Amino acid sequence: MKIDRIELRLLKLPLVHFFETSFGRIYDKHFILVRVEGGGAAGFGECVAEQDPYYSSETNETAWHIISTFVAPRVVGVEFAHPREVFPALKAIRGHNMAKAAVEMAAWDLFARQQGEPLSRALGGSRERIASGVSIGIQDSLDQLVAKVERELAAGYRRIKIKIKPGWDVDAVERIRARFGSIPLMVDANAAYTLADAPHLKRLDAFDLMMIEQPLDYDDIADHAVLQRQLTTPICLDESIKTVRLAEEAIAAGACRIINIKPGRVGGFRESIRLHDLCAGHGVPVWHGGMLESGIGRAANIHLSTLANFSLPGDVAASRRYFDPDLIDPPIEVAADGTIGVPTGAGLGVAIVDARVERATLRRAAIDARSIAAVS
Ligand code: OSB
Ligand code: MG
């Protein structure tokens, strides 16, 4: 497999509904779409970096810089026997996992398309449908939150996650439990608390939550281990797990009982599979996280979710919750039983509407062997 050319586009897509986490509210999704070309075919990777360095230290601008200046020269024109060789070829570049992942995942899509097989099969997955959950942002009022939960349950989703932060936590959970009973419910704090909040977080134990996601700092393991010993609710780590090694450390320390896998956070599919396998070996269930991806990144998430240890519903939901229209047609749909069918065509197996991509494009650039030679 050889990539002859990489095209980058910075896109802006309006969100159907604003999304608010403990670090703020967004109304539009800005992201980089990577297209790799080779052997007459193309593969796509959606970069999950955001506009601001709040979820992660990466942003669209850092990812654009790292991909064009450092990733592309290590990938363009290089013969790879398999896309699992791409991540090791980027070893000299420290961090910047989201930038690396966007290119690596595009290479997997290209490879699967060239093989004429669905990406799920290339990744080693076997499920035909995946269980879908939703992530509900912080709302303007608890009444609005309850209305949203009601709508998502009616749509069939298999688990509800709500975003929490100090001042929007125990009361929100209490309202949902009072109204909807023992639904599969979890919370995600996006690192909004410290160990000093342990007595407050302990109040959540009364609500039989599936888990509390990333309560403490984005790069912390040690404090999560202390907190997990005080809570009966399982801790799930998201932000803290940037590498397979950090996952090993977190599991050994007892810092979490569940791990959220986002390929962008760990550098792509190869590292996601290694993380998935590590967790399986330790009896740690995983689920697939989401980053408000368009249908292109969403399809990638669906394919990875077909691996066996993705045993909990993920944050991989229907297109219509995020974008109308999505960049793909037909969009991703959730069935009444809360599952999503895995695309069966080659590669990502979704139809990208070029005109919609074009309309959403703020900036584009192409990198090939000639442009690399010109700057090196
Ligand atoms: O922490 O899981 C998170 C969105 C952006 C950044 C971080 C997170 C999220 C979500 C949304 O929770 C998940 C989704 O529906 O895509
Ligand atoms: Mg999270």
Coordinates of N, CA and C in Angstrom, one line a residue, residues 4-193:
D4 N 0.1 8.3 -2.4 CA 0.8 9.2 -3.3 C 0.5 10.7 -2.9
R5 N -0.6 10.9 -2.3 CA -1.1 12.3 -2.1 C -2.0 12.3 -0.8
I6 N -1.8 13.4 -0.1 CA -2.7 13.6 1.1 C -3.4 15.0 0.8
E7 N -4.7 15.0 1.0 CA -5.5 16.2 0.9 C -6.0 16.5 2.3
L8 N -5.8 17.8 2.7 CA -6.4 18.2 4.0 C -7.5 19.3 3.7
R9 N -8.5 19.1 4.5 CA -9.6 20.2 4.4 C -9.9 20.6 5.9
L10 N -10.1 21.8 6.1 CA -10.6 22.3 7.4 C -12.1 22.6 7.1
L11 N -13.0 21.9 7.8 CA -14.4 22.0 7.6 C -15.1 22.7 8.8
K12 N -16.2 23.3 8.5 CA -17.1 23.8 9.6 C -18.5 23.4 9.3
L13 N -19.1 22.7 10.3 CA -20.4 22.2 10.1 C -21.3 22.6 11.3
P14 N -22.4 23.2 11.1 CA -23.3 23.6 12.2 C -23.9 22.4 12.9
L15 N -23.9 22.5 14.3 CA -24.5 21.4 15.0 C -26.0 21.6 15.1
V16 N -26.7 20.5 15.1 CA -28.2 20.6 15.2 C -28.6 21.3 16.6
H17 N -27.8 21.0 17.6 CA -28.0 21.5 18.9 C -26.7 21.8 19.5
F18 N -26.6 22.9 20.3 CA -25.3 23.2 20.9 C -24.9 22.1 21.8
F19 N -23.6 21.9 22.0 CA -23.1 20.9 22.9 C -22.2 21.5 24.0
E20 N -22.7 21.3 25.3 CA -21.9 21.9 26.4 C -21.3 20.9 27.3
T21 N -20.0 21.0 27.6 CA -19.3 20.2 28.5 C -18.8 21.1 29.7
S22 N -18.1 20.5 30.6 CA -17.5 21.3 31.7 C -16.6 22.3 31.2
F23 N -16.1 22.2 29.9 CA -15.2 23.3 29.4 C -15.9 24.3 28.5
G24 N -17.1 24.2 28.3 CA -17.8 25.2 27.5 C -18.8 24.7 26.5
R25 N -19.4 25.7 25.7 CA -20.5 25.3 24.8 C -20.0 25.6 23.4
I26 N -20.3 24.7 22.5 CA -20.0 24.9 21.0 C -21.3 24.8 20.2
Y27 N -21.3 25.6 19.1 CA -22.5 25.6 18.2 C -22.2 25.0 16.8
D28 N -20.9 25.0 16.5 CA -20.4 24.5 15.3 C -19.3 23.5 15.5
K29 N -19.1 22.6 14.6 CA -18.0 21.6 14.7 C -17.0 22.0 13.6
H30 N -15.8 22.3 14.1 CA -14.7 22.6 13.1 C -13.7 21.4 13.2
F31 N -13.4 20.8 12.0 CA -12.5 19.7 12.0 C -11.8 19.5 10.7
I32 N -10.7 18.7 10.8 CA -9.9 18.5 9.6 C -10.3 17.1 9.0
L33 N -10.6 17.1 7.7 CA -10.9 15.9 7.0 C -9.6 15.5 6.2
V34 N -9.1 14.3 6.4 CA -7.9 13.9 5.7 C -8.4 12.9 4.6
R35 N -7.9 13.1 3.4 CA -8.1 12.2 2.3 C -6.8 11.7 1.8
V36 N -6.5 10.4 1.8 CA -5.3 9.9 1.3 C -5.6 9.1 -0.1
E37 N -4.7 9.3 -1.0 CA -4.9 8.7 -2.3 C -3.7 7.7 -2.6
G38 N -4.1 6.6 -3.2 CA -3.0 5.7 -3.6 C -3.6 4.6 -4.5
G39 N -2.9 4.1 -5.5 CA -3.4 3.0 -6.3 C -4.7 3.3 -6.9
G40 N -5.1 4.5 -7.2 CA -6.3 4.8 -7.9 C -7.5 4.8 -6.9
A41 N -7.3 4.7 -5.6 CA -8.3 4.7 -4.6 C -8.1 5.8 -3.6
A42 N -9.1 6.0 -2.7 CA -8.9 7.1 -1.7 C -9.5 6.5 -0.4
G43 N -8.8 7.0 0.7 CA -9.3 6.7 2.1 C -9.5 7.9 2.9
F44 N -10.4 7.9 3.8 CA -10.7 9.1 4.6 C -10.5 8.9 6.1
G45 N -10.0 10.0 6.7 CA -9.8 10.0 8.2 C -10.3 11.3 8.7
E46 N -11.1 11.3 9.7 CA -11.6 12.5 10.4 C -10.8 12.8 11.6
C47 N -10.2 14.0 11.7 CA -9.4 14.4 12.8 C -10.3 14.8 13.9
V48 N -10.1 14.3 15.2 CA -11.0 14.7 16.3 C -10.5 15.9 17.1
A49 N -9.4 16.5 16.6 CA -9.0 17.7 17.3 C -10.1 18.8 17.2
E50 N -10.2 19.7 18.2 CA -11.2 20.7 18.1 C -10.6 22.1 17.9
Q51 N -11.4 23.1 18.0 CA -10.9 24.5 17.8 C -10.1 24.9 19.0
D52 N -10.4 24.4 20.2 CA -9.8 24.9 21.4 C -9.0 23.7 22.1
P53 N -7.9 24.0 22.8 CA -7.2 23.0 23.4 C -7.7 22.6 24.8
Y54 N -9.0 22.3 24.9 CA -9.7 22.1 26.2 C -9.9 20.6 26.5
Y55 N -10.4 19.9 25.6 CA -10.5 18.4 25.8 C -9.1 17.8 25.8
S56 N -8.3 18.3 24.8 CA -6.9 17.8 24.6 C -6.1 19.0 24.2
S57 N -4.7 18.8 24.3 CA -3.8 19.9 24.0 C -3.8 20.2 22.5
E58 N -4.3 19.3 21.7 CA -4.2 19.5 20.3 C -5.4 20.4 19.8
T59 N -5.2 21.1 18.7 CA -6.3 21.9 18.1 C -6.2 21.6 16.6
N60 N -7.2 22.1 15.9 CA -7.2 22.0 14.4 C -5.9 22.6 13.8
E61 N -5.5 23.7 14.4 CA -4.3 24.3 13.8 C -3.0 23.6 14.1
T62 N -2.9 23.0 15.3 CA -1.7 22.2 15.6 C -1.7 20.9 14.7
A63 N -2.9 20.3 14.6 CA -3.0 19.1 13.8 C -2.6 19.4 12.3
W64 N -3.1 20.5 11.8 CA -2.8 20.9 10.4 C -1.3 21.0 10.2
H65 N -0.7 21.7 11.2 CA 0.8 21.9 11.1 C 1.5 20.6 11.2
I66 N 1.1 19.7 12.2 CA 1.9 18.5 12.4 C 1.7 17.5 11.2
I67 N 0.5 17.5 10.7 CA 0.2 16.6 9.6 C 1.0 17.1 8.3
S68 N 0.9 18.4 8.0 CA 1.6 18.8 6.8 C 3.1 18.8 6.9
T69 N 3.6 19.1 8.1 CA 5.1 19.3 8.2 C 5.8 18.0 8.6
F70 N 5.2 17.2 9.4 CA 5.9 16.0 10.0 C 5.3 14.6 9.7
V71 N 4.0 14.6 9.6 CA 3.4 13.2 9.3 C 3.5 12.9 7.8
A72 N 3.0 13.9 7.0 CA 3.0 13.6 5.5 C 4.3 13.1 5.0
P73 N 5.5 13.8 5.3 CA 6.7 13.4 4.7 C 7.1 11.9 5.2
R74 N 6.6 11.4 6.2 CA 6.9 10.1 6.7 C 5.9 9.0 6.1
V75 N 5.0 9.5 5.4 CA 3.9 8.6 4.9 C 3.8 8.6 3.3
V76 N 3.9 9.8 2.8 CA 3.7 9.9 1.3 C 4.8 9.3 0.6
G77 N 4.5 8.4 -0.4 CA 5.5 7.7 -1.2 C 6.2 6.5 -0.5
V78 N 5.7 6.2 0.7 CA 6.4 5.1 1.4 C 5.5 3.8 1.2
E79 N 6.2 2.7 1.0 CA 5.5 1.4 0.8 C 5.2 0.8 2.1
F80 N 4.0 0.6 2.5 CA 3.6 0.0 3.7 C 2.9 -1.4 3.4
A81 N 3.4 -2.5 4.0 CA 2.8 -3.8 3.8 C 1.3 -3.8 4.4
H82 N 1.1 -3.0 5.4 CA -0.2 -3.0 6.1 C -0.3 -1.7 6.9
P83 N -1.5 -1.2 7.0 CA -1.7 0.1 7.7 C -1.2 0.1 9.2
R84 N -1.1 -1.1 9.8 CA -0.6 -1.2 11.2 C 0.9 -0.7 11.2
E85 N 1.5 -0.5 10.1 CA 2.9 0.0 10.0 C 3.0 1.5 10.1
V86 N 1.9 2.2 9.9 CA 1.9 3.6 9.8 C 2.2 4.3 11.2
F87 N 1.6 3.8 12.2 CA 1.8 4.5 13.5 C 3.3 4.4 14.0
P88 N 3.9 3.2 13.9 CA 5.4 3.1 14.2 C 6.2 4.0 13.3
A89 N 5.8 4.2 12.1 CA 6.6 5.1 11.2 C 6.6 6.5 11.7
L90 N 5.7 6.8 12.6 CA 5.5 8.2 13.1 C 6.2 8.4 14.5
K91 N 6.9 7.4 14.9 CA 7.4 7.3 16.3 C 8.2 8.6 16.7
A92 N 9.0 9.2 15.8 CA 9.8 10.3 16.1 C 9.0 11.5 16.6
I93 N 7.7 11.5 16.2 CA 6.8 12.7 16.5 C 6.2 12.4 17.9
R94 N 6.6 13.2 18.9 CA 6.0 13.0 20.2 C 4.6 13.5 20.3
G95 N 3.7 12.7 20.9 CA 2.4 13.1 21.1 C 1.6 13.4 19.8
H96 N 0.8 14.4 19.8 CA 0.0 14.7 18.6 C -0.8 13.5 18.0
N97 N -1.4 12.8 18.9 CA -2.1 11.5 18.5 C -3.2 11.8 17.6
M98 N -3.9 12.9 17.8 CA -5.1 13.1 16.9 C -4.6 13.4 15.5
A99 N -3.5 14.1 15.3 CA -3.0 14.4 14.0 C -2.6 13.1 13.3
K100 N -1.8 12.3 14.1 CA -1.4 11.0 13.6 C -2.5 10.1 13.2
A101 N -3.5 10.0 14.1 CA -4.7 9.1 13.9 C -5.4 9.4 12.7
A102 N -5.6 10.7 12.4 CA -6.4 11.1 11.2 C -5.8 10.5 9.9
V103 N -4.5 10.5 9.8 CA -3.8 10.0 8.6 C -3.8 8.4 8.7
E104 N -3.5 7.9 9.9 CA -3.4 6.4 10.0 C -4.8 5.8 9.7
M105 N -5.8 6.4 10.2 CA -7.2 5.8 10.0 C -7.6 6.0 8.5
A106 N -7.1 7.0 7.9 CA -7.4 7.1 6.4 C -6.6 6.0 5.7
A107 N -5.4 5.7 6.2 CA -4.7 4.6 5.5 C -5.4 3.3 5.7
W108 N -6.0 3.0 6.9 CA -6.7 1.8 7.1 C -7.9 1.7 6.1
D109 N -8.6 2.9 5.9 CA -9.8 2.9 5.0 C -9.3 2.6 3.6
L110 N -8.2 3.2 3.2 CA -7.7 3.0 1.9 C -7.3 1.5 1.7
F111 N -6.7 0.9 2.7 CA -6.3 -0.5 2.6 C -7.5 -1.4 2.5
A112 N -8.5 -1.1 3.4 CA -9.7 -2.0 3.3 C -10.4 -1.9 2.0
R113 N -10.5 -0.6 1.4 CA -11.1 -0.4 0.1 C -10.3 -1.2 -0.9
Q114 N -9.0 -1.1 -0.9 CA -8.2 -1.9 -1.9 C -8.4 -3.4 -1.7
Q115 N -8.6 -3.9 -0.5 CA -8.9 -5.3 -0.3 C -10.3 -5.7 -0.7
G116 N -11.2 -4.6 -0.8 CA -12.6 -4.9 -1.1 C -13.3 -5.4 0.1
E117 N -12.9 -5.1 1.3 CA -13.5 -5.6 2.5 C -14.0 -4.5 3.4
P118 N -15.0 -4.7 4.3 CA -15.4 -3.6 5.2 C -14.2 -3.4 6.2
L119 N -14.1 -2.1 6.6 CA -13.1 -1.8 7.6 C -13.2 -2.6 8.8
S120 N -14.4 -3.0 9.3 CA -14.6 -3.8 10.5 C -13.8 -5.1 10.4
R121 N -13.8 -5.7 9.2 CA -13.1 -6.9 9.0 C -11.6 -6.7 9.0
A122 N -11.1 -5.7 8.4 CA -9.7 -5.4 8.4 C -9.2 -5.2 9.8
L123 N -10.1 -4.6 10.7 CA -9.7 -4.3 12.1 C -9.8 -5.6 13.0
G124 N -10.4 -6.6 12.5 CA -10.6 -7.8 13.3 C -11.9 -7.9 14.0
G125 N -12.9 -7.1 13.6 CA -14.1 -7.1 14.3 C -15.1 -8.1 13.7
S126 N -16.2 -8.5 14.4 CA -17.1 -9.5 13.9 C -18.5 -9.1 14.1
R127 N -18.9 -8.1 14.9 CA -20.3 -7.8 15.1 C -20.9 -7.2 13.8
E128 N -22.2 -7.5 13.6 CA -22.9 -6.9 12.5 C -23.7 -5.6 12.9
R129 N -24.0 -5.5 14.2 CA -24.7 -4.3 14.7 C -23.9 -3.9 16.0
I130 N -24.0 -2.7 16.4 CA -23.4 -2.2 17.6 C -24.4 -1.6 18.5
A131 N -24.2 -1.6 19.8 CA -25.2 -1.0 20.7 C -24.8 0.5 20.9
S132 N -25.9 1.3 20.8 CA -25.6 2.7 20.8 C -26.2 3.4 22.0
G133 N -25.3 4.4 22.5 CA -25.7 5.2 23.7 C -25.6 6.7 23.3
V134 N -26.1 7.5 24.1 CA -26.0 9.0 23.8 C -25.3 9.7 24.9
S135 N -24.7 10.8 24.5 CA -24.0 11.7 25.4 C -24.8 13.0 25.4
I136 N -25.4 13.4 26.5 CA -26.2 14.6 26.6 C -25.5 15.7 27.3
G137 N -25.3 16.8 26.6 CA -24.6 17.9 27.2 C -25.3 18.6 28.3
I138 N -24.6 19.5 28.9 CA -25.2 20.4 30.0 C -26.3 21.3 29.4
Q139 N -27.4 21.3 30.0 CA -28.5 22.1 29.4 C -28.8 23.4 30.2
D140 N -29.7 24.2 29.7 CA -30.0 25.5 30.4 C -30.8 25.2 31.7
S141 N -31.5 24.1 31.7 CA -32.3 23.8 32.9 C -32.5 22.3 33.1
L142 N -32.8 21.9 34.3 CA -33.0 20.4 34.6 C -34.3 20.0 33.8
D143 N -35.3 20.8 33.6 CA -36.4 20.4 32.8 C -36.0 20.1 31.4
Q144 N -35.2 20.9 30.8 CA -34.7 20.6 29.5 C -33.9 19.3 29.4
L145 N -33.1 19.1 30.5 CA -32.4 17.8 30.5 C -33.3 16.6 30.5
V146 N -34.3 16.7 31.4 CA -35.3 15.6 31.5 C -36.0 15.4 30.1
A147 N -36.3 16.5 29.5 CA -37.0 16.4 28.1 C -36.1 15.7 27.1
K148 N -34.8 16.0 27.2 CA -33.8 15.4 26.3 C -33.7 13.9 26.6
V149 N -33.6 13.5 27.8 CA -33.4 12.1 28.2 C -34.6 11.4 27.7
E150 N -35.8 11.9 27.9 CA -37.0 11.3 27.5 C -37.0 11.0 26.0
R151 N -36.6 12.0 25.2 CA -36.5 11.9 23.7 C -35.6 10.8 23.3
E152 N -34.4 10.7 24.0 CA -33.4 9.7 23.6 C -33.8 8.3 24.0
L153 N -34.5 8.2 25.1 CA -35.0 6.9 25.5 C -36.0 6.4 24.5
A154 N -36.9 7.3 24.1 CA -37.9 7.0 23.1 C -37.3 6.5 21.8
A155 N -36.2 7.1 21.5 CA -35.5 6.8 20.2 C -34.9 5.4 20.3
G156 N -34.8 4.8 21.5 CA -34.3 3.4 21.7 C -32.9 3.3 22.2
Y157 N -32.2 4.4 22.5 CA -30.8 4.3 22.9 C -30.6 3.5 24.1
R158 N -29.5 2.7 24.2 CA -29.3 1.7 25.2 C -28.7 2.2 26.5
R159 N -28.2 3.4 26.4 CA -27.7 4.0 27.7 C -27.6 5.5 27.5
I160 N -27.8 6.2 28.7 CA -27.8 7.6 28.7 C -26.6 8.1 29.5
K161 N -25.8 9.0 28.9 CA -24.7 9.6 29.6 C -25.0 11.1 29.7
I162 N -24.8 11.7 30.8 CA -25.0 13.1 30.9 C -23.7 13.7 31.4
K163 N -23.4 14.9 30.8 CA -22.2 15.7 31.2 C -22.5 16.3 32.6
I164 N -21.5 16.3 33.5 CA -21.7 16.9 34.7 C -20.5 17.9 35.0
K165 N -20.7 18.8 35.9 CA -19.7 19.7 36.4 C -20.2 20.2 37.8
P166 N -19.3 20.8 38.5 CA -19.7 21.3 39.9 C -20.9 22.2 39.7
G167 N -22.0 22.0 40.4 CA -23.2 22.8 40.3 C -24.2 22.1 39.3
W168 N -23.8 21.1 38.6 CA -24.7 20.4 37.7 C -24.3 18.9 37.7
D169 N -24.7 18.3 38.9 CA -24.3 16.9 39.0 C -25.3 16.1 39.8
V170 N -25.2 16.1 41.2 CA -26.1 15.3 42.0 C -27.6 15.5 41.7
D171 N -27.9 16.8 41.6 CA -29.4 17.1 41.4 C -29.8 16.6 40.0
A172 N -29.0 16.7 39.0 CA -29.3 16.3 37.7 C -29.6 14.8 37.7
V173 N -28.7 14.0 38.3 CA -28.8 12.6 38.4 C -30.1 12.2 39.2
E174 N -30.3 12.9 40.3 CA -31.4 12.6 41.1 C -32.7 12.8 40.3
R175 N -32.8 13.9 39.6 CA -34.0 14.2 38.8 C -34.3 13.0 37.7
I176 N -33.2 12.6 37.1 CA -33.3 11.6 36.1 C -33.7 10.3 36.7
R177 N -33.1 9.9 37.8 CA -33.5 8.6 38.5 C -35.0 8.7 39.0
A178 N -35.4 9.9 39.5 CA -36.8 10.0 40.0 C -37.8 9.9 38.8
R179 N -37.4 10.4 37.7 CA -38.3 10.4 36.6 C -38.3 9.1 35.8
F180 N -37.1 8.5 35.6 CA -37.0 7.4 34.6 C -36.6 6.0 35.3
G181 N -36.4 6.0 36.6 CA -36.1 4.8 37.3 C -34.7 4.3 36.9
S182 N -34.7 2.9 36.8 CA -33.3 2.3 36.7 C -32.8 2.1 35.3
I183 N -32.9 3.2 34.5 CA -32.3 3.1 33.2 C -30.8 3.0 33.3
P184 N -30.1 2.5 32.2 CA -28.7 2.5 32.2 C -28.1 3.9 32.1
L185 N -27.5 4.4 33.2 CA -27.2 5.8 33.3 C -25.8 6.0 33.7
M186 N -25.1 7.0 33.2 CA -23.7 7.3 33.6 C -23.4 8.8 33.5
V187 N -22.3 9.2 34.0 CA -22.0 10.7 34.0 C -20.6 10.8 33.5
D188 N -20.3 12.0 32.9 CA -19.0 12.3 32.4 C -18.6 13.7 32.8
A189 N -17.5 13.8 33.6 CA -17.2 15.1 34.2 C -16.1 15.9 33.4
N190 N -15.5 15.2 32.4 CA -14.4 15.9 31.7 C -13.5 16.6 32.6
A191 N -13.0 15.9 33.6 CA -11.9 16.4 34.5 C -12.3 17.7 35.3
A192 N -13.6 17.8 35.7 CA -14.0 19.1 36.3 C -13.8 19.1 37.8
Y193 N -13.4 18.0 38.4 CA -13.3 17.9 39.9 C -11.8 17.6 40.3

